[in-house]
Amino acid sequence: MPALIEDACAKVNLTLRVVGRRVDGYHDLESVVAFADCADRLTLESGSALTLAASGPRAQECGETADNLVIKAARLLGERVAGLKLGEFTLDKQLPVAAGIGGGSADAAAALRLLARSNELAIDDARVIEAARLTGADVPVCLSSRACVMTGVGETLLPLDLPKMPCVLVNPRVPVATSEVFTALGLRHGEMLVGATDVIRAVAWPEAGASFDDWIAMLTEGSNDLEAPAMRIQPVIDEVLSALRGTPGVRLARMSGSGATCFAIFDDGEAARYAAQSLQLDHPLWWVHAGTLG
């Protein structure tokens, strides 16, 4: 069988509201999620053993192979599909890790897509979806890598018709552990931040065909509830956001996920590219990407 290839696109939380913390310790979220055109690349070649090799500029940041979500996802699917053909994975690691853009989750989702293809499984096969859910909260949304509203602990996905949005992503090259950010948020088990009134006033997202300006207006009303606790852990996030908000043509700038990656949306691609070039000149150690969200 020839090698199979899947891109693992960066996940960007355009909004992120923490609804509360369950009694089991997990946090309920509501988030508008989009995907960027920057990605890791995962290759699967047939083989008798399950292996993973990493290459690329971020290969050294991947940690121990046994702890990688690609391996975890493959093993979970293997436990659910008798006789699952596995093989040798090669990960070209381009995205920063512990960055709030779901790099590891996107890699795991790409692994599940590759295994589904090589074993003639549908991507919506219940066993594939269960393996994604058990691998990590962001893996189900990365499985389809399409814009949606993600709720609960990542298990409920509502597709959105999001227009293409020129963007710049910036990571100051400092890792932020998601668990530390939620700890800094400080919710007790069973504590809710959203009450019955908030549920009644639940957001009605723009319908299919809504304009770019309609979406910007709606997204501007949102926020990322993890931004403040993440800044307490890594104050440089505030510097990144200030830099993005100071660029010409920016319409919205916000942190993604639990950080430290931040994004900015622009009116057009030229403004996004100009902003990225300026930011890279001013901050040569930062990771900067100009592209499109959708």
Short mmCIF file of C-alpha atoms in Angstrom, two decimals:
data_model
loop_
_atom_site.label_atom_id
_atom_site.label_comp_id
_atom_site.label_asym_id
_atom_site.label_seq_id
_atom_site.Cartn_x
_atom_site.Cartn_y
_atom_site.Cartn_z
CA MET A 1 0.00 0.00 0.00
CA PRO A 2 1.43 3.42 -0.92
CA ALA A 3 2.04 5.89 1.90
CA LEU A 4 -1.00 7.90 2.99
CA ILE A 5 -0.73 11.56 3.98
CA GLU A 6 -2.96 13.87 6.02
CA ASP A 7 -2.46 17.49 7.08
CA ALA A 8 -3.16 18.34 10.72
CA CYS A 9 -4.42 21.93 10.58
CA ALA A 10 -4.13 24.33 13.50
CA LYS A 11 -7.34 24.78 15.50
CA VAL A 12 -8.20 28.36 16.50
CA ASN A 13 -10.75 29.23 19.18
CA LEU A 14 -12.36 32.44 17.93
CA THR A 15 -14.37 32.59 21.15
CA LEU A 16 -14.13 30.48 24.29
CA ARG A 17 -16.65 30.70 27.11
CA VAL A 18 -16.23 28.58 30.23
CA VAL A 19 -19.73 27.53 31.26
CA GLY A 20 -18.60 25.90 34.49
CA ARG A 21 -16.83 22.97 36.06
CA ARG A 22 -18.50 19.61 36.40
CA VAL A 23 -18.47 17.59 39.60
CA ASP A 24 -16.06 15.18 37.87
CA GLY A 25 -13.56 18.01 37.40
CA TYR A 26 -14.00 18.55 33.66
CA HIS A 27 -14.87 22.02 32.38
CA ASP A 28 -17.90 22.67 30.17
CA LEU A 29 -17.09 25.07 27.34
CA GLU A 30 -18.74 26.86 24.45
CA SER A 31 -16.35 27.81 21.67
CA VAL A 32 -16.47 28.95 18.06
CA VAL A 33 -13.70 26.97 16.40
CA ALA A 34 -12.08 27.60 13.03
CA PHE A 35 -9.09 26.04 11.31
CA ALA A 36 -6.05 27.74 9.85
CA ASP A 37 -4.08 26.90 6.74
CA CYS A 38 -0.90 26.08 8.68
CA ALA A 39 -0.45 22.46 9.65
CA ASP A 40 1.66 19.53 10.70
CA ARG A 41 1.82 16.67 8.21
CA LEU A 42 1.37 13.03 9.14
CA THR A 43 2.31 10.09 6.93
CA LEU A 44 1.29 6.44 7.40
CA GLU A 45 3.15 3.56 5.77
CA SER A 46 2.15 -0.06 6.13
CA GLY A 47 4.07 -2.05 8.71
CA SER A 48 3.62 -4.80 11.27
CA ALA A 49 4.29 -2.56 14.28
CA LEU A 50 2.86 0.75 15.47
CA THR A 51 5.67 3.32 15.41
CA LEU A 52 6.07 7.09 15.26
CA ALA A 53 9.04 9.14 14.06
CA ALA A 54 9.10 12.94 14.23
CA SER A 55 10.89 15.36 11.94
CA GLY A 56 10.62 19.06 11.14
CA PRO A 57 11.51 22.23 13.07
CA ARG A 58 9.45 21.28 16.16
CA ALA A 59 10.40 17.59 16.32
CA GLN A 60 12.38 18.02 19.55
CA GLU A 61 9.32 19.52 21.25
CA CYS A 62 7.16 16.41 20.72
CA GLY A 63 8.37 14.66 23.87
CA GLU A 64 8.40 10.91 24.38
CA THR A 65 6.90 8.91 21.53
CA ALA A 66 4.96 6.70 23.93
CA ASP A 67 3.14 9.77 25.28
CA ASN A 68 2.26 11.20 21.86
CA LEU A 69 -1.45 11.52 21.09
CA VAL A 70 -0.90 9.91 17.67
CA ILE A 71 0.07 6.67 19.40
CA LYS A 72 -2.70 7.01 21.99
CA ALA A 73 -5.36 7.52 19.29
CA ALA A 74 -4.10 4.56 17.23
CA ARG A 75 -4.12 2.26 20.25
CA LEU A 76 -7.62 3.34 21.30
CA LEU A 77 -8.93 2.65 17.80
CA GLY A 78 -7.13 -0.69 17.77
CA GLU A 79 -8.95 -1.66 20.97
CA ARG A 80 -12.27 -1.05 19.20
CA VAL A 81 -11.63 -2.45 15.73
CA ALA A 82 -10.63 -6.09 15.60
CA GLY A 83 -7.68 -6.70 13.29
CA LEU A 84 -7.00 -3.00 12.71
CA LYS A 85 -4.06 -2.53 10.35
CA LEU A 86 -1.63 -0.10 11.96
CA GLY A 87 1.77 0.88 10.61
CA GLU A 88 4.59 3.43 10.73
CA PHE A 89 3.69 7.07 11.29
CA THR A 90 6.00 9.94 10.38
CA LEU A 91 5.16 13.37 11.78
CA ASP A 92 6.49 16.53 10.14
CA LYS A 93 6.09 18.85 13.14
CA GLN A 94 5.61 22.47 12.05
CA LEU A 95 3.20 23.88 14.67
CA PRO A 96 4.33 25.04 18.12
CA VAL A 97 3.39 22.72 20.99
CA ALA A 98 1.43 23.59 24.17
CA ALA A 99 0.27 26.60 22.19
CA GLY A 100 -3.54 26.70 22.32
CA ILE A 101 -3.99 25.68 18.69
CA GLY A 102 -4.56 21.96 19.20
CA GLY A 103 -1.41 20.78 17.48
CA GLY A 104 -1.25 17.44 19.29
CA SER A 105 -5.00 16.95 18.96
CA ALA A 106 -4.85 17.73 15.24
CA ASP A 107 -2.04 15.18 14.86
CA ALA A 108 -4.12 12.54 16.67
CA ALA A 109 -7.15 13.32 14.50
CA ALA A 110 -4.98 13.02 11.38
CA ALA A 111 -3.82 9.61 12.63
CA LEU A 112 -7.44 8.46 13.00
CA ARG A 113 -8.27 9.71 9.50
CA LEU A 114 -5.27 7.82 8.10
CA LEU A 115 -6.20 4.62 9.91
CA ALA A 116 -9.81 4.98 8.79
CA ARG A 117 -8.65 5.32 5.17
CA SER A 118 -6.25 2.38 5.34
CA ASN A 119 -8.85 0.15 7.01
CA GLU A 120 -11.83 1.33 4.90
CA LEU A 121 -13.67 2.82 7.87
CA ALA A 122 -15.99 5.80 7.58
CA ILE A 123 -14.76 8.89 9.40
CA ASP A 124 -18.10 9.03 11.23
CA ASP A 125 -17.84 5.40 12.33
CA ALA A 126 -18.85 5.30 16.01
CA ARG A 127 -15.60 3.54 16.90
CA VAL A 128 -13.50 6.27 15.29
CA ILE A 129 -15.48 8.98 17.05
CA GLU A 130 -15.18 7.22 20.41
CA ALA A 131 -11.42 6.84 19.98
CA ALA A 132 -11.20 10.56 19.17
CA ARG A 133 -13.22 11.51 22.25
CA LEU A 134 -11.13 9.33 24.56
CA THR A 135 -7.86 10.64 23.13
CA GLY A 136 -8.57 14.25 24.10
CA ALA A 137 -11.22 16.96 24.27
CA ASP A 138 -10.06 18.73 21.09
CA VAL A 139 -9.63 15.61 18.97
CA PRO A 140 -13.30 15.23 17.87
CA VAL A 141 -13.42 18.77 16.45
CA CYS A 142 -10.08 18.23 14.71
CA LEU A 143 -11.36 14.99 13.15
CA SER A 144 -13.43 16.93 10.60
CA SER A 145 -11.38 20.16 10.89
CA ARG A 146 -14.37 22.29 9.91
CA ALA A 147 -15.66 25.47 11.54
CA CYS A 148 -18.20 24.77 14.26
CA VAL A 149 -19.52 25.61 17.71
CA MET A 150 -18.01 23.17 20.18
CA THR A 151 -19.79 22.65 23.50
CA GLY A 152 -19.61 20.42 26.56
CA VAL A 153 -16.14 18.94 26.92
CA GLY A 154 -15.74 18.91 23.15
CA GLU A 155 -18.23 16.15 22.34
CA THR A 156 -21.02 18.30 20.84
CA LEU A 157 -20.28 19.98 17.50
CA LEU A 158 -22.57 22.28 15.53
CA PRO A 159 -21.24 23.07 12.01
CA LEU A 160 -20.97 26.74 11.02
CA ASP A 161 -20.86 28.39 7.61
CA LEU A 162 -17.89 30.63 8.40
CA PRO A 163 -16.50 32.86 5.62
CA LYS A 164 -12.80 32.79 4.85
CA MET A 165 -11.00 35.23 7.14
CA PRO A 166 -7.49 36.61 6.51
CA CYS A 167 -5.51 36.16 9.71
CA VAL A 168 -2.20 36.30 11.49
CA LEU A 169 -1.25 33.79 14.18
CA VAL A 170 1.50 34.62 16.67
CA ASN A 171 3.12 32.43 19.31
CA PRO A 172 5.84 33.96 21.52
CA ARG A 173 7.51 30.55 21.76
CA VAL A 174 6.59 29.97 25.38
CA PRO A 175 4.63 26.83 26.24
CA VAL A 176 1.46 27.10 28.34
CA ALA A 177 0.05 23.97 29.99
CA THR A 178 -3.73 23.82 29.65
CA SER A 179 -4.07 22.27 33.10
CA GLU A 180 -2.22 25.21 34.68
CA VAL A 181 -4.54 27.73 33.00
CA PHE A 182 -7.67 25.96 34.23
CA THR A 183 -6.15 25.78 37.70
CA ALA A 184 -5.50 29.53 37.55
CA LEU A 185 -9.14 30.04 36.51
CA GLY A 186 -9.94 28.64 39.93
CA LEU A 187 -13.37 27.03 39.53
CA ARG A 188 -14.46 24.57 42.20
CA HIS A 189 -16.00 21.20 41.28
CA GLY A 190 -19.64 21.81 40.43
CA GLU A 191 -19.24 25.60 40.15
CA MET A 192 -21.13 27.22 37.24
CA LEU A 193 -20.32 30.54 35.56
CA VAL A 194 -23.43 30.49 33.35
CA GLY A 195 -26.91 30.54 34.86
CA ALA A 196 -30.42 29.92 33.53
CA THR A 197 -30.70 33.50 32.23
CA ASP A 198 -27.55 33.04 30.15
CA VAL A 199 -28.90 29.81 28.68
CA ILE A 200 -32.13 31.55 27.70
CA ARG A 201 -30.08 34.26 25.99
CA ALA A 202 -27.87 31.76 24.18
CA VAL A 203 -26.07 33.20 21.17
CA ALA A 204 -27.67 32.78 17.75
CA TRP A 205 -24.72 32.54 15.39
CA PRO A 206 -24.98 34.07 11.89
CA GLU A 207 -26.80 31.93 9.35
CA ALA A 208 -25.34 30.48 6.17
CA GLY A 209 -24.27 33.20 3.76
CA ALA A 210 -23.76 35.83 6.48
CA SER A 211 -21.20 38.47 5.58
CA PHE A 212 -17.68 38.86 6.90
CA ASP A 213 -18.76 42.02 8.75
CA ASP A 214 -21.69 40.16 10.37
CA TRP A 215 -19.29 37.56 11.70
CA ILE A 216 -16.80 40.12 12.96
CA ALA A 217 -19.60 41.92 14.82
CA MET A 218 -20.76 38.69 16.43
CA LEU A 219 -17.27 37.47 17.32
CA THR A 220 -16.40 40.85 18.82
CA GLU A 221 -19.22 40.36 21.34
CA GLY A 222 -17.51 37.17 22.53
CA SER A 223 -14.33 36.65 24.51
CA ASN A 224 -11.88 34.03 25.68
CA ASP A 225 -12.42 33.34 29.39
CA LEU A 226 -8.98 31.71 29.62
CA GLU A 227 -7.15 34.84 28.45
CA ALA A 228 -6.80 36.47 31.89
CA PRO A 229 -5.57 33.36 33.76
CA ALA A 230 -3.18 32.54 30.92
CA MET A 231 -1.74 36.06 31.09
CA ARG A 232 -1.05 35.60 34.80
CA ILE A 233 1.03 32.54 33.91
CA GLN A 234 2.70 34.07 30.83
CA PRO A 235 2.46 37.90 30.80
CA VAL A 236 4.03 37.96 27.33
CA ILE A 237 0.56 37.07 25.97
CA ASP A 238 -0.50 40.64 26.74
CA GLU A 239 2.46 41.89 24.72
CA VAL A 240 1.46 39.70 21.77
CA LEU A 241 -2.13 40.96 21.85
CA SER A 242 -1.00 44.59 22.09
CA ALA A 243 1.28 44.09 19.09
CA LEU A 244 -1.51 42.49 17.04
CA ARG A 245 -4.03 45.18 17.98
CA GLY A 246 -1.58 47.86 16.91
CA THR A 247 -1.29 46.62 13.32
CA PRO A 248 -3.11 48.43 10.49
CA GLY A 249 -6.32 46.83 9.25
CA VAL A 250 -6.91 44.54 12.23
CA ARG A 251 -10.58 43.83 13.00
CA LEU A 252 -10.26 41.47 15.97
CA ALA A 253 -7.39 40.12 18.08
CA ARG A 254 -7.71 37.48 20.79
CA MET A 255 -5.95 34.54 22.40
CA SER A 256 -6.73 31.03 21.13
CA GLY A 257 -7.52 28.18 23.49
CA SER A 258 -5.40 28.23 26.64
CA GLY A 259 -2.61 30.15 24.91
CA ALA A 260 -0.08 31.37 24.29
CA THR A 261 -0.94 31.62 20.57
CA CYS A 262 -2.99 34.68 19.65
CA PHE A 263 -4.76 35.49 16.40
CA ALA A 264 -5.82 38.60 14.56
CA ILE A 265 -8.38 38.85 11.76
CA PHE A 266 -7.91 41.40 8.98
CA ASP A 267 -10.00 42.89 6.20
CA ASP A 268 -7.83 41.38 3.48
CA GLY A 269 -4.85 39.14 2.89
CA GLU A 270 -2.51 41.98 1.99
CA ALA A 271 -3.04 43.64 5.38
CA ALA A 272 -2.49 40.30 7.13
CA ARG A 273 0.76 39.66 5.25
CA TYR A 274 2.02 43.19 5.95
CA ALA A 275 1.21 42.79 9.67
CA ALA A 276 3.00 39.44 9.81
CA GLN A 277 6.12 40.86 8.17
CA SER A 278 6.18 43.81 10.57
CA LEU A 279 5.68 41.60 13.61
CA GLN A 280 8.41 39.20 12.52
CA LEU A 281 10.85 42.08 12.06
CA ASP A 282 10.03 43.54 15.47
CA HIS A 283 9.97 40.15 17.23
CA PRO A 284 12.32 37.77 15.38
CA LEU A 285 11.98 35.05 18.04
CA TRP A 286 8.20 34.81 17.75
CA TRP A 287 6.45 32.25 15.54
CA VAL A 288 4.33 34.21 13.06
CA HIS A 289 2.00 32.90 10.35
CA ALA A 290 -0.09 34.87 7.88
CA GLY A 291 -2.89 32.93 6.22
CA THR A 292 -6.61 32.20 6.30
CA LEU A 293 -9.11 30.91 8.82
CA GLY A 294 -12.17 28.98 7.76
#
